[in-house]
Amino acid sequence: MHNQALAVDVTVDYMNSVDVAEALRAVGFPCVITYYDRHRTPCHMAHGDLRGTNLAVGPYAPGAHRALNCPGMAVSRTETCENETRAQWDYLRERSSR
């Protein structure tokens, strides 16, 4: 979604991932992913994308296989949230809670 310019990763120092995710949902992102360290302490970043909308193409277009599958959260495979690659996260279907 990032390479289609239809996704953002937002970090707000004074907000945790759950709060950032709520803000992304409030402005209309249909797919929002919260991020946690290995111990499930919220990070300060969340991902929002427009999969499944009329703006998306390819596997993220309406009705396509990735449009129907939005992971609700990501848990770090390392101790912290300071990861540089997607492979350092486990993406889960469950949605975060406070």
mmCIF file with all atom_site columns, C-alpha atoms in Angstrom:
data_model
loop_
_atom_site.group_PDB
_atom_site.id
_atom_site.type_symbol
_atom_site.label_atom_id
_atom_site.label_alt_id
_atom_site.label_comp_id
_atom_site.label_asym_id
_atom_site.label_entity_id
_atom_site.label_seq_id
_atom_site.pdbx_PDB_ins_code
_atom_site.Cartn_x
_atom_site.Cartn_y
_atom_site.Cartn_z
_atom_site.occupancy
_atom_site.B_iso_or_equiv
_atom_site.pdbx_formal_charge
_atom_site.auth_seq_id
_atom_site.auth_comp_id
_atom_site.auth_asym_id
_atom_site.auth_atom_id
_atom_site.pdbx_PDB_model_num
ATOM 1  C CA . MET A 1 1  ? 0.000   0.000   0.000  1.00 0.00 ? 1  MET A CA 1
ATOM 2  C CA . HIS A 1 2  ? 2.894   2.386   0.654  1.00 0.00 ? 2  HIS A CA 1
ATOM 3  C CA . ASN A 1 3  ? 4.148   1.992   -2.924 1.00 0.00 ? 3  ASN A CA 1
ATOM 4  C CA . GLN A 1 4  ? 0.652   2.942   -4.167 1.00 0.00 ? 4  GLN A CA 1
ATOM 5  C CA . ALA A 1 5  ? 0.749   6.059   -1.925 1.00 0.00 ? 5  ALA A CA 1
ATOM 6  C CA . LEU A 1 6  ? -2.286  4.696   -0.071 1.00 0.00 ? 6  LEU A CA 1
ATOM 7  C CA . ALA A 1 7  ? -0.724  3.977   3.328  1.00 0.00 ? 7  ALA A CA 1
ATOM 8  C CA . VAL A 1 8  ? 0.848   5.912   6.171  1.00 0.00 ? 8  VAL A CA 1
ATOM 9  C CA . ASP A 1 9  ? 2.844   5.016   9.248  1.00 0.00 ? 9  ASP A CA 1
ATOM 10 C CA . VAL A 1 10 ? 2.151   7.646   11.886 1.00 0.00 ? 10 VAL A CA 1
ATOM 11 C CA . THR A 1 11 ? 4.182   8.244   15.032 1.00 0.00 ? 11 THR A CA 1
ATOM 12 C CA . VAL A 1 12 ? 3.112   10.692  17.721 1.00 0.00 ? 12 VAL A CA 1
ATOM 13 C CA . ASP A 1 13 ? 5.496   10.905  20.679 1.00 0.00 ? 13 ASP A CA 1
ATOM 14 C CA . TYR A 1 14 ? 2.827   11.646  23.281 1.00 0.00 ? 14 TYR A CA 1
ATOM 15 C CA . MET A 1 15 ? 0.353   9.028   21.963 1.00 0.00 ? 15 MET A CA 1
ATOM 16 C CA . ASN A 1 16 ? 0.651   5.257   22.108 1.00 0.00 ? 16 ASN A CA 1
ATOM 17 C CA . SER A 1 17 ? -0.141  2.976   19.184 1.00 0.00 ? 17 SER A CA 1
ATOM 18 C CA . VAL A 1 18 ? -3.733  2.386   20.310 1.00 0.00 ? 18 VAL A CA 1
ATOM 19 C CA . ASP A 1 19 ? -4.433  6.138   20.434 1.00 0.00 ? 19 ASP A CA 1
ATOM 20 C CA . VAL A 1 20 ? -2.790  6.748   17.044 1.00 0.00 ? 20 VAL A CA 1
ATOM 21 C CA . ALA A 1 21 ? -4.827  3.859   15.590 1.00 0.00 ? 21 ALA A CA 1
ATOM 22 C CA . GLU A 1 22 ? -8.069  5.357   16.905 1.00 0.00 ? 22 GLU A CA 1
ATOM 23 C CA . ALA A 1 23 ? -7.190  8.673   15.256 1.00 0.00 ? 23 ALA A CA 1
ATOM 24 C CA . LEU A 1 24 ? -6.486  6.919   11.929 1.00 0.00 ? 24 LEU A CA 1
ATOM 25 C CA . ARG A 1 25 ? -9.839  5.113   12.095 1.00 0.00 ? 25 ARG A CA 1
ATOM 26 C CA . ALA A 1 26 ? -11.579 8.383   12.947 1.00 0.00 ? 26 ALA A CA 1
ATOM 27 C CA . VAL A 1 27 ? -10.338 9.996   9.728  1.00 0.00 ? 27 VAL A CA 1
ATOM 28 C CA . GLY A 1 28 ? -11.461 7.049   7.602  1.00 0.00 ? 28 GLY A CA 1
ATOM 29 C CA . PHE A 1 29 ? -8.661  4.512   7.173  1.00 0.00 ? 29 PHE A CA 1
ATOM 30 C CA . PRO A 1 30 ? -10.408 1.124   6.808  1.00 0.00 ? 30 PRO A CA 1
ATOM 31 C CA . CYS A 1 31 ? -7.278  -0.889  7.659  1.00 0.00 ? 31 CYS A CA 1
ATOM 32 C CA . VAL A 1 32 ? -5.386  0.139   10.785 1.00 0.00 ? 32 VAL A CA 1
ATOM 33 C CA . ILE A 1 33 ? -2.574  -1.812  12.439 1.00 0.00 ? 33 ILE A CA 1
ATOM 34 C CA . THR A 1 34 ? -1.368  -1.157  15.980 1.00 0.00 ? 34 THR A CA 1
ATOM 35 C CA . TYR A 1 35 ? 2.206   -2.019  16.979 1.00 0.00 ? 35 TYR A CA 1
ATOM 36 C CA . TYR A 1 36 ? 3.526   -3.554  20.212 1.00 0.00 ? 36 TYR A CA 1
ATOM 37 C CA . ASP A 1 37 ? 6.893   -4.596  21.561 1.00 0.00 ? 37 ASP A CA 1
ATOM 38 C CA . ARG A 1 38 ? 7.546   -8.246  22.404 1.00 0.00 ? 38 ARG A CA 1
ATOM 39 C CA . HIS A 1 39 ? 5.867   -7.830  25.809 1.00 0.00 ? 39 HIS A CA 1
ATOM 40 C CA . ARG A 1 40 ? 2.778   -6.279  24.185 1.00 0.00 ? 40 ARG A CA 1
ATOM 41 C CA . THR A 1 41 ? 3.480   -2.788  25.457 1.00 0.00 ? 41 THR A CA 1
ATOM 42 C CA . PRO A 1 42 ? 2.116   -0.357  22.825 1.00 0.00 ? 42 PRO A CA 1
ATOM 43 C CA . CYS A 1 43 ? 4.617   1.393   20.587 1.00 0.00 ? 43 CYS A CA 1
ATOM 44 C CA . HIS A 1 44 ? 4.006   4.976   19.452 1.00 0.00 ? 44 HIS A CA 1
ATOM 45 C CA . MET A 1 45 ? 3.244   4.156   15.797 1.00 0.00 ? 45 MET A CA 1
ATOM 46 C CA . ALA A 1 46 ? 0.259   2.858   13.873 1.00 0.00 ? 46 ALA A CA 1
ATOM 47 C CA . HIS A 1 47 ? -0.260  2.016   10.202 1.00 0.00 ? 47 HIS A CA 1
ATOM 48 C CA . GLY A 1 48 ? -3.308  3.068   8.217  1.00 0.00 ? 48 GLY A CA 1
ATOM 49 C CA . ASP A 1 49 ? -4.107  2.146   4.636  1.00 0.00 ? 49 ASP A CA 1
ATOM 50 C CA . LEU A 1 50 ? -6.901  2.362   2.107  1.00 0.00 ? 50 LEU A CA 1
ATOM 51 C CA . ARG A 1 51 ? -7.082  -1.303  1.035  1.00 0.00 ? 51 ARG A CA 1
ATOM 52 C CA . GLY A 1 52 ? -10.452 -2.328  -0.296 1.00 0.00 ? 52 GLY A CA 1
ATOM 53 C CA . THR A 1 53 ? -11.346 1.208   -1.371 1.00 0.00 ? 53 THR A CA 1
ATOM 54 C CA . ASN A 1 54 ? -11.831 2.395   -4.953 1.00 0.00 ? 54 ASN A CA 1
ATOM 55 C CA . LEU A 1 55 ? -8.396  4.033   -4.773 1.00 0.00 ? 55 LEU A CA 1
ATOM 56 C CA . ALA A 1 56 ? -6.542  0.722   -4.361 1.00 0.00 ? 56 ALA A CA 1
ATOM 57 C CA . VAL A 1 57 ? -5.412  -1.499  -7.242 1.00 0.00 ? 57 VAL A CA 1
ATOM 58 C CA . GLY A 1 58 ? -4.009  -4.989  -7.648 1.00 0.00 ? 58 GLY A CA 1
ATOM 59 C CA . PRO A 1 59 ? -4.227  -7.369  -4.685 1.00 0.00 ? 59 PRO A CA 1
ATOM 60 C CA . TYR A 1 60 ? -5.521  -4.522  -2.474 1.00 0.00 ? 60 TYR A CA 1
ATOM 61 C CA . ALA A 1 61 ? -8.364  -3.467  -4.814 1.00 0.00 ? 61 ALA A CA 1
ATOM 62 C CA . PRO A 1 62 ? -11.991 -3.985  -3.769 1.00 0.00 ? 62 PRO A CA 1
ATOM 63 C CA . GLY A 1 63 ? -12.742 -7.710  -3.608 1.00 0.00 ? 63 GLY A CA 1
ATOM 64 C CA . ALA A 1 64 ? -9.104  -8.789  -4.084 1.00 0.00 ? 64 ALA A CA 1
ATOM 65 C CA . HIS A 1 65 ? -7.526  -11.229 -1.635 1.00 0.00 ? 65 HIS A CA 1
ATOM 66 C CA . ARG A 1 66 ? -5.434  -8.692  0.307  1.00 0.00 ? 66 ARG A CA 1
ATOM 67 C CA . ALA A 1 67 ? -8.300  -6.215  0.498  1.00 0.00 ? 67 ALA A CA 1
ATOM 68 C CA . LEU A 1 68 ? -10.150 -8.667  2.699  1.00 0.00 ? 68 LEU A CA 1
ATOM 69 C CA . ASN A 1 69 ? -7.248  -9.317  5.063  1.00 0.00 ? 69 ASN A CA 1
ATOM 70 C CA . CYS A 1 70 ? -6.148  -6.513  7.360  1.00 0.00 ? 70 CYS A CA 1
ATOM 71 C CA . PRO A 1 71 ? -4.021  -7.596  10.310 1.00 0.00 ? 71 PRO A CA 1
ATOM 72 C CA . GLY A 1 72 ? -5.264  -5.868  13.429 1.00 0.00 ? 72 GLY A CA 1
ATOM 73 C CA . MET A 1 73 ? -1.931  -5.693  15.207 1.00 0.00 ? 73 MET A CA 1
ATOM 74 C CA . ALA A 1 74 ? 1.781   -6.371  14.935 1.00 0.00 ? 74 ALA A CA 1
ATOM 75 C CA . VAL A 1 75 ? 4.004   -7.661  17.742 1.00 0.00 ? 75 VAL A CA 1
ATOM 76 C CA . SER A 1 76 ? 7.745   -7.137  17.606 1.00 0.00 ? 76 SER A CA 1
ATOM 77 C CA . ARG A 1 77 ? 10.014  -10.156 17.310 1.00 0.00 ? 77 ARG A CA 1
ATOM 78 C CA . THR A 1 78 ? 12.665  -8.064  19.062 1.00 0.00 ? 78 THR A CA 1
ATOM 79 C CA . GLU A 1 79 ? 12.501  -6.574  22.545 1.00 0.00 ? 79 GLU A CA 1
ATOM 80 C CA . THR A 1 80 ? 11.627  -3.068  21.377 1.00 0.00 ? 80 THR A CA 1
ATOM 81 C CA . CYS A 1 81 ? 9.590   -1.234  18.744 1.00 0.00 ? 81 CYS A CA 1
ATOM 82 C CA . GLU A 1 82 ? 12.742  0.004   16.997 1.00 0.00 ? 82 GLU A CA 1
ATOM 83 C CA . ASN A 1 83 ? 12.525  -2.347  14.013 1.00 0.00 ? 83 ASN A CA 1
ATOM 84 C CA . GLU A 1 84 ? 13.630  -1.568  10.478 1.00 0.00 ? 84 GLU A CA 1
ATOM 85 C CA . THR A 1 85 ? 12.035  -4.337  8.425  1.00 0.00 ? 85 THR A CA 1
ATOM 86 C CA . ARG A 1 86 ? 8.637   -5.960  8.097  1.00 0.00 ? 86 ARG A CA 1
ATOM 87 C CA . ALA A 1 87 ? 10.207  -9.334  8.913  1.00 0.00 ? 87 ALA A CA 1
ATOM 88 C CA . GLN A 1 88 ? 10.848  -8.113  12.469 1.00 0.00 ? 88 GLN A CA 1
ATOM 89 C CA . TRP A 1 89 ? 7.102   -8.099  13.203 1.00 0.00 ? 89 TRP A CA 1
ATOM 90 C CA . ASP A 1 90 ? 4.496   -10.816 13.640 1.00 0.00 ? 90 ASP A CA 1
ATOM 91 C CA . TYR A 1 91 ? 1.230   -9.629  12.100 1.00 0.00 ? 91 TYR A CA 1
ATOM 92 C CA . LEU A 1 92 ? -1.895  -10.935 13.831 1.00 0.00 ? 92 LEU A CA 1
ATOM 93 C CA . ARG A 1 93 ? -5.582  -10.820 12.944 1.00 0.00 ? 93 ARG A CA 1
ATOM 94 C CA . GLU A 1 94 ? -6.638  -9.775  16.423 1.00 0.00 ? 94 GLU A CA 1
ATOM 95 C CA . ARG A 1 95 ? -7.380  -6.137  17.038 1.00 0.00 ? 95 ARG A CA 1
ATOM 96 C CA . SER A 1 96 ? -5.772  -4.202  19.834 1.00 0.00 ? 96 SER A CA 1
ATOM 97 C CA . SER A 1 97 ? -7.534  -3.243  23.002 1.00 0.00 ? 97 SER A CA 1
ATOM 98 C CA . ARG A 1 98 ? -6.684  -0.887  25.776 1.00 0.00 ? 98 ARG A CA 1
#
